[in-house]
Amino acid sequence: MSRRIFLIRFIKGFFLVLALAWAGVLALFAYPARVAEKRVRFFDIMDEDSLPRRGVKKVDFTYEHAGETSSAIVYIVNNDAGVYALSPVCTHLGCLVKYNRHADGFLCPCHGGKYDIAGNVTAGPPPMSLPRLQLKVLNQRVFVGMRV
Ligand code: FES
C-alpha cells in the first residue's frame, strides 16, 4: 500500500469515526434517557385552623424524604376563587418569588418577573404561571402535594 492510499484511507476513517460520534450525540438528543418520574407525595404543613381566613400566607416547613430532611416554602391563598397553594419557585430561572400585598401578587427579585394572585404571569420573562400544588385536609391537618 502506498503512502498516498494509506493517507486517503486514514482521512476517510477519521471522518467516518467523527460522523458516527455526531450521530451518537444526535441520537442522545432524539431519545434522551428516561428521567425517573417523580411522584406526588403529601406532606403535613400545618393545622387546619392555621389556614388563612382571607389573603395569602407563606408557610415554611420541613419534610422527610428518602432519609433526608429538607425545607420548603408554599404560599396558601384564600380568596373568592377558593383556597389553593402556589409554589414560590419562579418559572423563569427558579428564584423564589415573594408575595407583595400592595401589588396583590408575587414579585420575583431576580429579573422582574411578576405574577398575579392566581399565579399567572403579568410581566417579565417567566414563561408560565406559578405551579399550583395540591392541597388536602385530613384529620384537621393540612397536607400539600409535591413531586419528590
Ligand atoms: S428567575 Fe424570576 S424572573 Fe428570572
JSON list of C-alpha atoms and ligand atoms in Angstrom, two decimals:
[
{"chain": "A", "resi": 1, "resn": "MET", "atom": "CA", "xyz": [0.00, 0.00, 0.00]},
{"chain": "A", "resi": 2, "resn": "SER", "atom": "CA", "xyz": [1.39, 3.32, -1.00]},
{"chain": "A", "resi": 3, "resn": "ARG", "atom": "CA", "xyz": [1.66, 6.19, 1.43]},
{"chain": "A", "resi": 4, "resn": "ARG", "atom": "CA", "xyz": [-0.93, 8.12, -0.61]},
{"chain": "A", "resi": 5, "resn": "ILE", "atom": "CA", "xyz": [-3.57, 5.36, -0.36]},
{"chain": "A", "resi": 6, "resn": "PHE", "atom": "CA", "xyz": [-2.84, 4.92, 3.35]},
{"chain": "A", "resi": 7, "resn": "LEU", "atom": "CA", "xyz": [-3.33, 8.64, 3.93]},
{"chain": "A", "resi": 8, "resn": "ILE", "atom": "CA", "xyz": [-6.63, 8.69, 1.98]},
{"chain": "A", "resi": 9, "resn": "ARG", "atom": "CA", "xyz": [-7.96, 5.70, 3.96]},
{"chain": "A", "resi": 10, "resn": "PHE", "atom": "CA", "xyz": [-6.82, 7.23, 7.23]},
{"chain": "A", "resi": 11, "resn": "ILE", "atom": "CA", "xyz": [-8.62, 10.50, 6.46]},
{"chain": "A", "resi": 12, "resn": "LYS", "atom": "CA", "xyz": [-11.78, 8.65, 5.36]},
{"chain": "A", "resi": 13, "resn": "GLY", "atom": "CA", "xyz": [-11.66, 6.57, 8.57]},
{"chain": "A", "resi": 14, "resn": "PHE", "atom": "CA", "xyz": [-11.18, 9.69, 10.68]},
{"chain": "A", "resi": 15, "resn": "PHE", "atom": "CA", "xyz": [-14.25, 11.37, 9.15]},
{"chain": "A", "resi": 16, "resn": "LEU", "atom": "CA", "xyz": [-16.27, 8.17, 9.45]},
{"chain": "A", "resi": 17, "resn": "VAL", "atom": "CA", "xyz": [-15.49, 8.00, 13.18]},
{"chain": "A", "resi": 18, "resn": "LEU", "atom": "CA", "xyz": [-16.33, 11.70, 13.50]},
{"chain": "A", "resi": 19, "resn": "ALA", "atom": "CA", "xyz": [-19.66, 11.20, 11.69]},
{"chain": "A", "resi": 20, "resn": "LEU", "atom": "CA", "xyz": [-20.53, 8.22, 13.93]},
{"chain": "A", "resi": 21, "resn": "ALA", "atom": "CA", "xyz": [-19.75, 10.26, 17.04]},
{"chain": "A", "resi": 22, "resn": "TRP", "atom": "CA", "xyz": [-22.06, 13.05, 15.83]},
{"chain": "A", "resi": 23, "resn": "ALA", "atom": "CA", "xyz": [-24.75, 10.51, 15.02]},
{"chain": "A", "resi": 24, "resn": "GLY", "atom": "CA", "xyz": [-24.44, 9.20, 18.58]},
{"chain": "A", "resi": 25, "resn": "VAL", "atom": "CA", "xyz": [-24.80, 12.69, 20.02]},
{"chain": "A", "resi": 26, "resn": "LEU", "atom": "CA", "xyz": [-27.85, 13.35, 17.85]},
{"chain": "A", "resi": 27, "resn": "ALA", "atom": "CA", "xyz": [-29.38, 10.03, 18.93]},
{"chain": "A", "resi": 28, "resn": "LEU", "atom": "CA", "xyz": [-28.96, 11.07, 22.58]},
{"chain": "A", "resi": 29, "resn": "PHE", "atom": "CA", "xyz": [-30.86, 14.28, 21.89]},
{"chain": "A", "resi": 30, "resn": "ALA", "atom": "CA", "xyz": [-33.58, 12.46, 19.95]},
{"chain": "A", "resi": 31, "resn": "TYR", "atom": "CA", "xyz": [-34.01, 9.68, 22.52]},
{"chain": "A", "resi": 32, "resn": "PRO", "atom": "CA", "xyz": [-32.97, 11.08, 25.92]},
{"chain": "A", "resi": 33, "resn": "ALA", "atom": "CA", "xyz": [-32.66, 8.68, 28.78]},
{"chain": "A", "resi": 34, "resn": "ARG", "atom": "CA", "xyz": [-35.88, 8.41, 30.70]},
{"chain": "A", "resi": 35, "resn": "VAL", "atom": "CA", "xyz": [-35.81, 10.58, 33.74]},
{"chain": "A", "resi": 36, "resn": "ALA", "atom": "CA", "xyz": [-37.32, 8.81, 36.68]},
{"chain": "A", "resi": 37, "resn": "GLU", "atom": "CA", "xyz": [-40.86, 10.11, 37.16]},
{"chain": "A", "resi": 38, "resn": "LYS", "atom": "CA", "xyz": [-41.27, 11.92, 40.42]},
{"chain": "A", "resi": 39, "resn": "ARG", "atom": "CA", "xyz": [-44.38, 11.03, 42.32]},
{"chain": "A", "resi": 40, "resn": "VAL", "atom": "CA", "xyz": [-46.61, 13.43, 44.18]},
{"chain": "A", "resi": 41, "resn": "ARG", "atom": "CA", "xyz": [-46.29, 12.92, 47.91]},
{"chain": "A", "resi": 42, "resn": "PHE", "atom": "CA", "xyz": [-48.29, 14.77, 50.52]},
{"chain": "A", "resi": 43, "resn": "PHE", "atom": "CA", "xyz": [-46.58, 16.47, 53.43]},
{"chain": "A", "resi": 44, "resn": "ASP", "atom": "CA", "xyz": [-48.15, 17.75, 56.63]},
{"chain": "A", "resi": 45, "resn": "ILE", "atom": "CA", "xyz": [-47.60, 21.51, 56.69]},
{"chain": "A", "resi": 46, "resn": "MET", "atom": "CA", "xyz": [-49.91, 22.90, 59.37]},
{"chain": "A", "resi": 47, "resn": "ASP", "atom": "CA", "xyz": [-53.02, 22.72, 61.44]},
{"chain": "A", "resi": 48, "resn": "GLU", "atom": "CA", "xyz": [-56.31, 23.36, 59.64]},
{"chain": "A", "resi": 49, "resn": "ASP", "atom": "CA", "xyz": [-57.01, 26.30, 61.98]},
{"chain": "A", "resi": 50, "resn": "SER", "atom": "CA", "xyz": [-53.86, 27.99, 60.67]},
{"chain": "A", "resi": 51, "resn": "LEU", "atom": "CA", "xyz": [-55.23, 28.28, 57.13]},
{"chain": "A", "resi": 52, "resn": "PRO", "atom": "CA", "xyz": [-55.61, 31.94, 56.20]},
{"chain": "A", "resi": 53, "resn": "ARG", "atom": "CA", "xyz": [-59.21, 33.14, 56.56]},
{"chain": "A", "resi": 54, "resn": "ARG", "atom": "CA", "xyz": [-58.59, 35.53, 53.70]},
{"chain": "A", "resi": 55, "resn": "GLY", "atom": "CA", "xyz": [-55.46, 36.57, 51.80]},
{"chain": "A", "resi": 56, "resn": "VAL", "atom": "CA", "xyz": [-52.07, 34.94, 51.43]},
{"chain": "A", "resi": 57, "resn": "LYS", "atom": "CA", "xyz": [-49.98, 33.03, 53.93]},
{"chain": "A", "resi": 58, "resn": "LYS", "atom": "CA", "xyz": [-46.38, 31.96, 53.44]},
{"chain": "A", "resi": 59, "resn": "VAL", "atom": "CA", "xyz": [-45.71, 28.59, 55.03]},
{"chain": "A", "resi": 60, "resn": "ASP", "atom": "CA", "xyz": [-42.18, 27.37, 55.71]},
{"chain": "A", "resi": 61, "resn": "PHE", "atom": "CA", "xyz": [-42.00, 23.71, 56.56]},
{"chain": "A", "resi": 62, "resn": "THR", "atom": "CA", "xyz": [-39.63, 20.77, 56.68]},
{"chain": "A", "resi": 63, "resn": "TYR", "atom": "CA", "xyz": [-40.27, 17.29, 55.42]},
{"chain": "A", "resi": 64, "resn": "GLU", "atom": "CA", "xyz": [-38.58, 13.91, 55.43]},
{"chain": "A", "resi": 65, "resn": "HIS", "atom": "CA", "xyz": [-37.93, 12.09, 52.20]},
{"chain": "A", "resi": 66, "resn": "ALA", "atom": "CA", "xyz": [-35.53, 9.27, 51.38]},
{"chain": "A", "resi": 67, "resn": "GLY", "atom": "CA", "xyz": [-33.90, 9.59, 54.79]},
{"chain": "A", "resi": 68, "resn": "GLU", "atom": "CA", "xyz": [-33.16, 13.29, 54.41]},
{"chain": "A", "resi": 69, "resn": "THR", "atom": "CA", "xyz": [-34.76, 16.34, 55.93]},
{"chain": "A", "resi": 70, "resn": "SER", "atom": "CA", "xyz": [-35.47, 19.18, 53.51]},
{"chain": "A", "resi": 71, "resn": "SER", "atom": "CA", "xyz": [-37.17, 22.52, 53.83]},
{"chain": "A", "resi": 72, "resn": "ALA", "atom": "CA", "xyz": [-39.70, 24.08, 51.51]},
{"chain": "A", "resi": 73, "resn": "ILE", "atom": "CA", "xyz": [-41.98, 27.07, 51.17]},
{"chain": "A", "resi": 74, "resn": "VAL", "atom": "CA", "xyz": [-45.51, 27.24, 49.85]},
{"chain": "A", "resi": 75, "resn": "TYR", "atom": "CA", "xyz": [-47.97, 30.11, 49.56]},
{"chain": "A", "resi": 76, "resn": "ILE", "atom": "CA", "xyz": [-51.53, 29.36, 50.64]},
{"chain": "A", "resi": 77, "resn": "VAL", "atom": "CA", "xyz": [-54.10, 31.70, 49.09]},
{"chain": "A", "resi": 78, "resn": "ASN", "atom": "CA", "xyz": [-57.68, 32.08, 50.26]},
{"chain": "A", "resi": 79, "resn": "ASN", "atom": "CA", "xyz": [-59.83, 34.40, 48.14]},
{"chain": "A", "resi": 80, "resn": "ASP", "atom": "CA", "xyz": [-63.02, 34.39, 46.04]},
{"chain": "A", "resi": 81, "resn": "ALA", "atom": "CA", "xyz": [-61.51, 31.66, 43.86]},
{"chain": "A", "resi": 82, "resn": "GLY", "atom": "CA", "xyz": [-61.15, 29.37, 46.87]},
{"chain": "A", "resi": 83, "resn": "VAL", "atom": "CA", "xyz": [-58.19, 28.01, 48.78]},
{"chain": "A", "resi": 84, "resn": "TYR", "atom": "CA", "xyz": [-55.15, 26.95, 46.81]},
{"chain": "A", "resi": 85, "resn": "ALA", "atom": "CA", "xyz": [-51.40, 26.51, 47.16]},
{"chain": "A", "resi": 86, "resn": "LEU", "atom": "CA", "xyz": [-48.77, 28.05, 44.91]},
{"chain": "A", "resi": 87, "resn": "SER", "atom": "CA", "xyz": [-45.16, 27.10, 44.56]},
{"chain": "A", "resi": 88, "resn": "PRO", "atom": "CA", "xyz": [-42.84, 30.07, 45.18]},
{"chain": "A", "resi": 89, "resn": "VAL", "atom": "CA", "xyz": [-40.37, 28.90, 42.52]},
{"chain": "A", "resi": 90, "resn": "CYS", "atom": "CA", "xyz": [-40.24, 31.35, 39.61]},
{"chain": "A", "resi": 91, "resn": "THR", "atom": "CA", "xyz": [-40.72, 29.60, 36.28]},
{"chain": "A", "resi": 92, "resn": "HIS", "atom": "CA", "xyz": [-38.01, 31.69, 34.64]},
{"chain": "A", "resi": 93, "resn": "LEU", "atom": "CA", "xyz": [-34.81, 30.59, 36.37]},
{"chain": "A", "resi": 94, "resn": "GLY", "atom": "CA", "xyz": [-36.04, 29.28, 39.69]},
{"chain": "A", "resi": 95, "resn": "CYS", "atom": "CA", "xyz": [-35.64, 32.20, 42.10]},
{"chain": "A", "resi": 96, "resn": "LEU", "atom": "CA", "xyz": [-38.10, 32.37, 44.98]},
{"chain": "A", "resi": 97, "resn": "VAL", "atom": "CA", "xyz": [-40.90, 34.86, 44.46]},
{"chain": "A", "resi": 98, "resn": "LYS", "atom": "CA", "xyz": [-42.27, 36.98, 47.30]},
{"chain": "A", "resi": 99, "resn": "TYR", "atom": "CA", "xyz": [-45.83, 38.00, 47.92]},
{"chain": "A", "resi": 100, "resn": "ASN", "atom": "CA", "xyz": [-46.40, 41.74, 47.67]},
{"chain": "A", "resi": 101, "resn": "ARG", "atom": "CA", "xyz": [-49.60, 42.90, 49.33]},
{"chain": "A", "resi": 102, "resn": "HIS", "atom": "CA", "xyz": [-49.64, 46.27, 47.54]},
{"chain": "A", "resi": 103, "resn": "ALA", "atom": "CA", "xyz": [-49.34, 44.64, 44.12]},
{"chain": "A", "resi": 104, "resn": "ASP", "atom": "CA", "xyz": [-51.62, 41.81, 45.27]},
{"chain": "A", "resi": 105, "resn": "GLY", "atom": "CA", "xyz": [-49.33, 39.40, 43.51]},
{"chain": "A", "resi": 106, "resn": "PHE", "atom": "CA", "xyz": [-45.93, 37.78, 43.56]},
{"chain": "A", "resi": 107, "resn": "LEU", "atom": "CA", "xyz": [-42.71, 39.51, 42.53]},
{"chain": "A", "resi": 108, "resn": "CYS", "atom": "CA", "xyz": [-39.52, 37.80, 41.53]},
{"chain": "A", "resi": 109, "resn": "PRO", "atom": "CA", "xyz": [-36.41, 39.60, 42.82]},
{"chain": "A", "resi": 110, "resn": "CYS", "atom": "CA", "xyz": [-34.12, 38.22, 40.12]},
{"chain": "A", "resi": 111, "resn": "HIS", "atom": "CA", "xyz": [-35.31, 39.55, 36.74]},
{"chain": "A", "resi": 112, "resn": "GLY", "atom": "CA", "xyz": [-38.51, 41.43, 37.48]},
{"chain": "A", "resi": 113, "resn": "GLY", "atom": "CA", "xyz": [-40.99, 38.65, 36.89]},
{"chain": "A", "resi": 114, "resn": "LYS", "atom": "CA", "xyz": [-44.50, 39.41, 38.16]},
{"chain": "A", "resi": 115, "resn": "TYR", "atom": "CA", "xyz": [-47.41, 37.10, 38.84]},
{"chain": "A", "resi": 116, "resn": "ASP", "atom": "CA", "xyz": [-50.96, 37.91, 39.86]},
{"chain": "A", "resi": 117, "resn": "ILE", "atom": "CA", "xyz": [-52.65, 36.41, 42.91]},
{"chain": "A", "resi": 118, "resn": "ALA", "atom": "CA", "xyz": [-53.67, 33.34, 40.86]},
{"chain": "A", "resi": 119, "resn": "GLY", "atom": "CA", "xyz": [-50.05, 32.77, 39.85]},
{"chain": "A", "resi": 120, "resn": "ASN", "atom": "CA", "xyz": [-50.48, 33.97, 36.26]},
{"chain": "A", "resi": 121, "resn": "VAL", "atom": "CA", "xyz": [-47.58, 35.86, 34.68]},
{"chain": "A", "resi": 122, "resn": "THR", "atom": "CA", "xyz": [-48.32, 39.57, 34.34]},
{"chain": "A", "resi": 123, "resn": "ALA", "atom": "CA", "xyz": [-44.86, 40.91, 33.45]},
{"chain": "A", "resi": 124, "resn": "GLY", "atom": "CA", "xyz": [-41.27, 39.95, 32.91]},
{"chain": "A", "resi": 125, "resn": "PRO", "atom": "CA", "xyz": [-39.59, 36.89, 31.48]},
{"chain": "A", "resi": 126, "resn": "PRO", "atom": "CA", "xyz": [-41.30, 33.95, 33.25]},
{"chain": "A", "resi": 127, "resn": "PRO", "atom": "CA", "xyz": [-42.62, 31.60, 30.55]},
{"chain": "A", "resi": 128, "resn": "MET", "atom": "CA", "xyz": [-45.53, 30.19, 32.56]},
{"chain": "A", "resi": 129, "resn": "SER", "atom": "CA", "xyz": [-47.63, 30.52, 35.70]},
{"chain": "A", "resi": 130, "resn": "LEU", "atom": "CA", "xyz": [-46.51, 29.56, 39.17]},
{"chain": "A", "resi": 131, "resn": "PRO", "atom": "CA", "xyz": [-47.28, 25.87, 39.66]},
{"chain": "A", "resi": 132, "resn": "ARG", "atom": "CA", "xyz": [-50.30, 25.08, 41.78]},
{"chain": "A", "resi": 133, "resn": "LEU", "atom": "CA", "xyz": [-49.74, 22.41, 44.39]},
{"chain": "A", "resi": 134, "resn": "GLN", "atom": "CA", "xyz": [-52.40, 20.02, 45.57]},
{"chain": "A", "resi": 135, "resn": "LEU", "atom": "CA", "xyz": [-53.86, 20.66, 48.99]},
{"chain": "A", "resi": 136, "resn": "LYS", "atom": "CA", "xyz": [-55.87, 18.37, 51.18]},
{"chain": "A", "resi": 137, "resn": "VAL", "atom": "CA", "xyz": [-57.17, 18.41, 54.71]},
{"chain": "A", "resi": 138, "resn": "LEU", "atom": "CA", "xyz": [-57.20, 15.26, 56.74]},
{"chain": "A", "resi": 139, "resn": "ASN", "atom": "CA", "xyz": [-57.93, 14.98, 60.48]},
{"chain": "A", "resi": 140, "resn": "GLN", "atom": "CA", "xyz": [-57.64, 18.75, 60.95]},
{"chain": "A", "resi": 141, "resn": "ARG", "atom": "CA", "xyz": [-54.19, 18.77, 59.34]},
{"chain": "A", "resi": 142, "resn": "VAL", "atom": "CA", "xyz": [-53.31, 20.43, 56.02]},
{"chain": "A", "resi": 143, "resn": "PHE", "atom": "CA", "xyz": [-51.19, 18.49, 53.54]},
{"chain": "A", "resi": 144, "resn": "VAL", "atom": "CA", "xyz": [-49.52, 19.82, 50.41]},
{"chain": "A", "resi": 145, "resn": "GLY", "atom": "CA", "xyz": [-48.64, 17.62, 47.46]},
{"chain": "A", "resi": 146, "resn": "MET", "atom": "CA", "xyz": [-45.17, 17.95, 45.99]},
{"chain": "A", "resi": 147, "resn": "ARG", "atom": "CA", "xyz": [-43.25, 15.99, 43.38]},
{"chain": "A", "resi": 148, "resn": "VAL", "atom": "CA", "xyz": [-40.25, 14.43, 45.09]},
{"chain": "B", "resi": 1, "resn": "FES", "atom": "S1", "xyz": [-35.91, 33.96, 37.93]},
{"chain": "B", "resi": 1, "resn": "FES", "atom": "FE1", "xyz": [-37.74, 35.04, 38.21]},
{"chain": "B", "resi": 1, "resn": "FES", "atom": "S2", "xyz": [-37.79, 36.46, 36.62]},
{"chain": "B", "resi": 1, "resn": "FES", "atom": "FE2", "xyz": [-35.94, 35.38, 36.30]}
]
